[in-house]
Protein backbone atom coordinates (compact mmCIF):
# COMPACT_ATOMS: atom_id res chain seq x y z
CA UNK A 1 0.00 0.00 0.00
CA UNK A 2 1.44 3.38 -0.89
CA UNK A 3 2.19 5.47 2.16
CA UNK A 4 -0.11 8.25 1.02
CA UNK A 5 -3.02 5.83 1.09
CA UNK A 6 -2.78 6.08 4.85
CA UNK A 7 -3.69 9.70 4.60
CA UNK A 8 -7.26 8.69 3.97
CA UNK A 9 -7.45 8.62 7.72
CA UNK A 10 -7.84 12.37 7.85
CA UNK A 11 -9.69 13.45 10.95
CA UNK A 12 -13.08 15.10 10.85
CA UNK A 13 -11.41 18.18 12.35
CA UNK A 14 -9.49 18.89 9.15
CA UNK A 15 -9.70 22.47 7.93
CA UNK A 16 -10.64 22.74 4.26
CA UNK A 17 -8.40 25.77 3.66
CA UNK A 18 -5.35 23.61 4.26
CA UNK A 19 -6.61 20.95 1.84
CA UNK A 20 -5.67 23.15 -1.10
CA UNK A 21 -1.98 22.57 -0.34
CA UNK A 22 -2.37 18.85 -1.09
CA UNK A 23 -1.32 18.15 -4.69
CA UNK A 24 -2.68 14.62 -5.05
CA UNK A 25 -6.29 15.07 -6.26
CA UNK A 26 -7.54 11.94 -4.46
CA UNK A 27 -6.11 13.04 -1.13
CA UNK A 28 -7.31 16.59 -1.63
CA UNK A 29 -10.88 15.36 -2.20
CA UNK A 30 -10.60 13.14 0.90
CA UNK A 31 -9.40 16.11 2.92
CA UNK A 32 -12.28 18.27 1.70
CA UNK A 33 -14.80 15.51 2.42
CA UNK A 34 -13.65 15.10 6.02
CA UNK A 35 -13.43 18.84 6.65
CA UNK A 36 -17.09 19.55 6.16
CA UNK A 37 -17.58 18.93 2.45
CA UNK A 38 -19.31 15.64 3.17
CA UNK A 39 -19.48 12.40 1.24
CA UNK A 40 -20.28 14.22 -2.01
CA UNK A 41 -16.60 15.16 -2.22
CA UNK A 42 -15.76 11.44 -2.25
CA UNK A 43 -17.10 11.25 -5.80
CA UNK A 44 -14.05 13.20 -6.98
CA UNK A 45 -11.74 10.39 -5.85
CA UNK A 46 -10.73 8.20 -8.79
CA UNK A 47 -9.30 5.29 -6.82
CA UNK A 48 -12.15 2.88 -5.96
CA UNK A 49 -10.70 1.74 -2.63
CA UNK A 50 -10.04 5.29 -1.49
CA UNK A 51 -13.51 6.37 -2.60
CA UNK A 52 -15.20 3.62 -0.56
CA UNK A 53 -13.01 4.49 2.43
CA UNK A 54 -13.96 8.14 2.07
CA UNK A 55 -17.66 7.30 2.01
CA UNK A 56 -17.28 5.13 5.10
CA UNK A 57 -15.45 7.87 6.98
CA UNK A 58 -17.94 10.59 6.06
CA UNK A 59 -21.06 9.04 7.48
CA UNK A 60 -22.06 6.17 5.24
CA UNK A 61 -20.68 3.69 7.73
CA UNK A 62 -18.70 0.48 7.84
CA UNK A 63 -20.80 -1.16 5.13
CA UNK A 64 -18.75 0.85 2.62
CA UNK A 65 -15.59 -0.92 3.85
CA UNK A 66 -16.79 -4.09 2.13
CA UNK A 67 -16.23 -2.42 -1.25
CA UNK A 68 -12.51 -2.03 -0.55
CA UNK A 69 -10.43 -4.69 -2.32
CA UNK A 70 -7.16 -4.08 -0.47
CA UNK A 71 -7.29 -6.22 2.68
CA UNK A 72 -5.14 -3.92 4.82
CA UNK A 73 -7.14 -0.83 3.92
CA UNK A 74 -10.40 -2.71 4.46
CA UNK A 75 -9.30 -3.64 7.99
CA UNK A 76 -8.20 -0.05 8.65
CA UNK A 77 -11.60 1.11 7.44
CA UNK A 78 -13.46 -1.29 9.72
CA UNK A 79 -11.32 -0.25 12.69
CA UNK A 80 -11.98 3.44 12.06
CA UNK A 81 -15.73 3.04 11.61
CA UNK A 82 -16.50 1.37 14.90
CA UNK A 83 -14.77 -2.00 14.67
CA UNK A 84 -12.04 -0.87 17.06
CA UNK A 85 -8.42 -1.89 17.42
CA UNK A 86 -9.24 -5.60 17.08
CA UNK A 87 -9.55 -5.01 13.35
CA UNK A 88 -6.00 -3.64 13.26
CA UNK A 89 -4.67 -7.15 13.89
CA UNK A 90 -5.76 -8.16 10.39
CA UNK A 91 -3.44 -5.59 8.81
CA UNK A 92 -0.30 -7.24 7.45
CA UNK A 93 1.82 -4.11 6.96
CA UNK A 94 3.57 -3.54 10.30
CA UNK A 95 3.68 0.26 10.05
CA UNK A 96 0.05 0.47 9.04
CA UNK A 97 -0.95 -1.89 11.83
CA UNK A 98 0.83 0.20 14.47
CA UNK A 99 -0.73 3.37 13.05
CA UNK A 100 -4.15 1.74 13.22
CA UNK A 101 -3.66 0.64 16.81
CA UNK A 102 -2.40 4.06 17.86
CA UNK A 103 -5.45 5.79 16.40
CA UNK A 104 -7.93 3.28 17.79
CA UNK A 105 -7.21 3.41 21.48
CA UNK A 106 -3.58 2.30 21.67
CA UNK A 107 -2.25 5.84 21.98
CA UNK A 108 1.04 7.41 20.99
CA UNK A 109 3.11 4.56 22.46
CA UNK A 110 2.19 2.53 19.37
CA UNK A 111 3.78 5.18 17.13
CA UNK A 112 7.22 4.03 18.28
CA UNK A 113 6.72 0.77 16.38
CA UNK A 114 6.43 2.62 13.06
CA UNK A 115 9.66 2.56 11.04
CA UNK A 116 8.66 5.11 8.39
CA UNK A 117 9.67 8.52 9.78
CA UNK A 118 6.89 10.48 8.05
CA UNK A 119 4.20 8.10 9.24
CA UNK A 120 5.65 8.06 12.74
CA UNK A 121 5.49 11.86 12.91
CA UNK A 122 1.91 11.82 11.59
CA UNK A 123 1.02 9.20 14.17
CA UNK A 124 2.46 11.27 17.01
CA UNK A 125 0.63 14.35 15.76
CA UNK A 126 -2.75 12.61 15.60
CA UNK A 127 -2.39 10.87 18.96
CA UNK A 128 -1.78 13.90 21.11
CA UNK A 129 1.56 15.53 20.36
CA UNK A 130 -0.12 18.04 18.07
CA UNK A 131 0.71 20.00 14.95
CA UNK A 132 4.38 20.53 15.84
CA UNK A 133 4.99 16.95 14.70
CA UNK A 134 3.77 17.82 11.19
CA UNK A 135 6.99 19.76 10.61
CA UNK A 136 8.96 16.52 10.80
CA UNK A 137 7.10 15.08 7.79
CA UNK A 138 9.12 15.35 4.57
CA UNK A 139 6.42 14.35 2.09
CA UNK A 140 4.64 17.55 1.04
CA UNK A 141 1.14 16.10 0.67
CA UNK A 142 1.38 14.23 3.94
CA UNK A 143 2.63 17.33 5.75
CA UNK A 144 -0.19 19.45 4.32
CA UNK A 145 -2.77 16.84 5.28
CA UNK A 146 -1.30 16.68 8.77
CA UNK A 147 -1.49 20.45 9.14
CA UNK A 148 -5.07 20.43 7.85
CA UNK A 149 -6.06 18.53 10.96
CA UNK A 150 -4.90 21.32 13.25
CA UNK A 151 -5.16 24.67 11.45
XYZ file of C-alpha atoms in Angstrom:
151
model
C 0.000 0.000 0.000
C 1.438 3.379 -0.893
C 2.189 5.475 2.156
C -0.112 8.247 1.017
C -3.019 5.835 1.091
C -2.776 6.078 4.855
C -3.691 9.698 4.605
C -7.262 8.688 3.967
C -7.448 8.623 7.722
C -7.841 12.374 7.851
C -9.691 13.446 10.947
C -13.075 15.099 10.845
C -11.413 18.180 12.349
C -9.488 18.895 9.147
C -9.703 22.471 7.932
C -10.639 22.741 4.262
C -8.403 25.772 3.658
C -5.354 23.607 4.258
C -6.610 20.949 1.841
C -5.666 23.154 -1.101
C -1.983 22.566 -0.339
C -2.369 18.851 -1.088
C -1.315 18.151 -4.688
C -2.679 14.618 -5.048
C -6.289 15.066 -6.261
C -7.544 11.944 -4.463
C -6.105 13.043 -1.129
C -7.314 16.586 -1.634
C -10.876 15.358 -2.202
C -10.600 13.140 0.899
C -9.403 16.112 2.918
C -12.281 18.274 1.700
C -14.800 15.513 2.418
C -13.647 15.099 6.020
C -13.434 18.838 6.652
C -17.087 19.552 6.163
C -17.576 18.927 2.452
C -19.312 15.643 3.174
C -19.476 12.404 1.239
C -20.282 14.221 -2.010
C -16.596 15.158 -2.218
C -15.757 11.441 -2.250
C -17.102 11.252 -5.805
C -14.052 13.196 -6.983
C -11.744 10.389 -5.845
C -10.731 8.203 -8.792
C -9.303 5.293 -6.816
C -12.154 2.880 -5.959
C -10.700 1.742 -2.632
C -10.043 5.291 -1.489
C -13.510 6.368 -2.596
C -15.196 3.619 -0.564
C -13.012 4.494 2.433
C -13.963 8.144 2.073
C -17.655 7.304 2.013
C -17.280 5.125 5.095
C -15.455 7.871 6.977
C -17.941 10.591 6.061
C -21.056 9.038 7.480
C -22.064 6.170 5.240
C -20.679 3.686 7.734
C -18.697 0.484 7.843
C -20.797 -1.156 5.126
C -18.749 0.849 2.623
C -15.594 -0.916 3.855
C -16.787 -4.090 2.133
C -16.230 -2.423 -1.252
C -12.510 -2.029 -0.555
C -10.432 -4.688 -2.321
C -7.161 -4.080 -0.468
C -7.291 -6.224 2.684
C -5.141 -3.924 4.825
C -7.138 -0.835 3.920
C -10.398 -2.708 4.462
C -9.297 -3.637 7.987
C -8.198 -0.047 8.653
C -11.598 1.111 7.435
C -13.461 -1.286 9.716
C -11.321 -0.251 12.688
C -11.982 3.436 12.057
C -15.734 3.036 11.612
C -16.497 1.370 14.899
C -14.765 -2.003 14.667
C -12.042 -0.874 17.056
C -8.421 -1.891 17.417
C -9.236 -5.597 17.084
C -9.549 -5.013 13.348
C -6.002 -3.643 13.258
C -4.671 -7.148 13.886
C -5.763 -8.164 10.389
C -3.440 -5.586 8.809
C -0.295 -7.242 7.454
C 1.821 -4.109 6.955
C 3.572 -3.538 10.295
C 3.685 0.263 10.054
C 0.053 0.472 9.044
C -0.953 -1.891 11.831
C 0.828 0.202 14.471
C -0.732 3.374 13.049
C -4.152 1.743 13.217
C -3.657 0.636 16.809
C -2.398 4.063 17.863
C -5.449 5.791 16.396
C -7.930 3.284 17.789
C -7.213 3.406 21.484
C -3.583 2.303 21.669
C -2.246 5.838 21.977
C 1.040 7.410 20.990
C 3.112 4.563 22.456
C 2.189 2.531 19.371
C 3.782 5.184 17.135
C 7.222 4.028 18.277
C 6.719 0.766 16.375
C 6.434 2.624 13.059
C 9.659 2.562 11.038
C 8.661 5.112 8.393
C 9.665 8.523 9.783
C 6.891 10.476 8.051
C 4.203 8.100 9.238
C 5.648 8.058 12.744
C 5.485 11.861 12.915
C 1.910 11.818 11.594
C 1.018 9.202 14.166
C 2.458 11.270 17.007
C 0.630 14.352 15.761
C -2.749 12.606 15.602
C -2.393 10.875 18.964
C -1.780 13.900 21.106
C 1.559 15.534 20.360
C -0.118 18.045 18.072
C 0.714 19.999 14.949
C 4.382 20.525 15.842
C 4.992 16.954 14.703
C 3.766 17.818 11.187
C 6.986 19.755 10.608
C 8.962 16.515 10.797
C 7.104 15.081 7.793
C 9.123 15.346 4.569
C 6.417 14.345 2.090
C 4.638 17.549 1.041
C 1.138 16.099 0.675
C 1.378 14.233 3.943
C 2.632 17.329 5.752
C -0.193 19.451 4.321
C -2.771 16.841 5.281
C -1.296 16.685 8.774
C -1.493 20.445 9.140
C -5.073 20.430 7.851
C -6.059 18.532 10.963
C -4.902 21.319 13.253
C -5.164 24.673 11.447
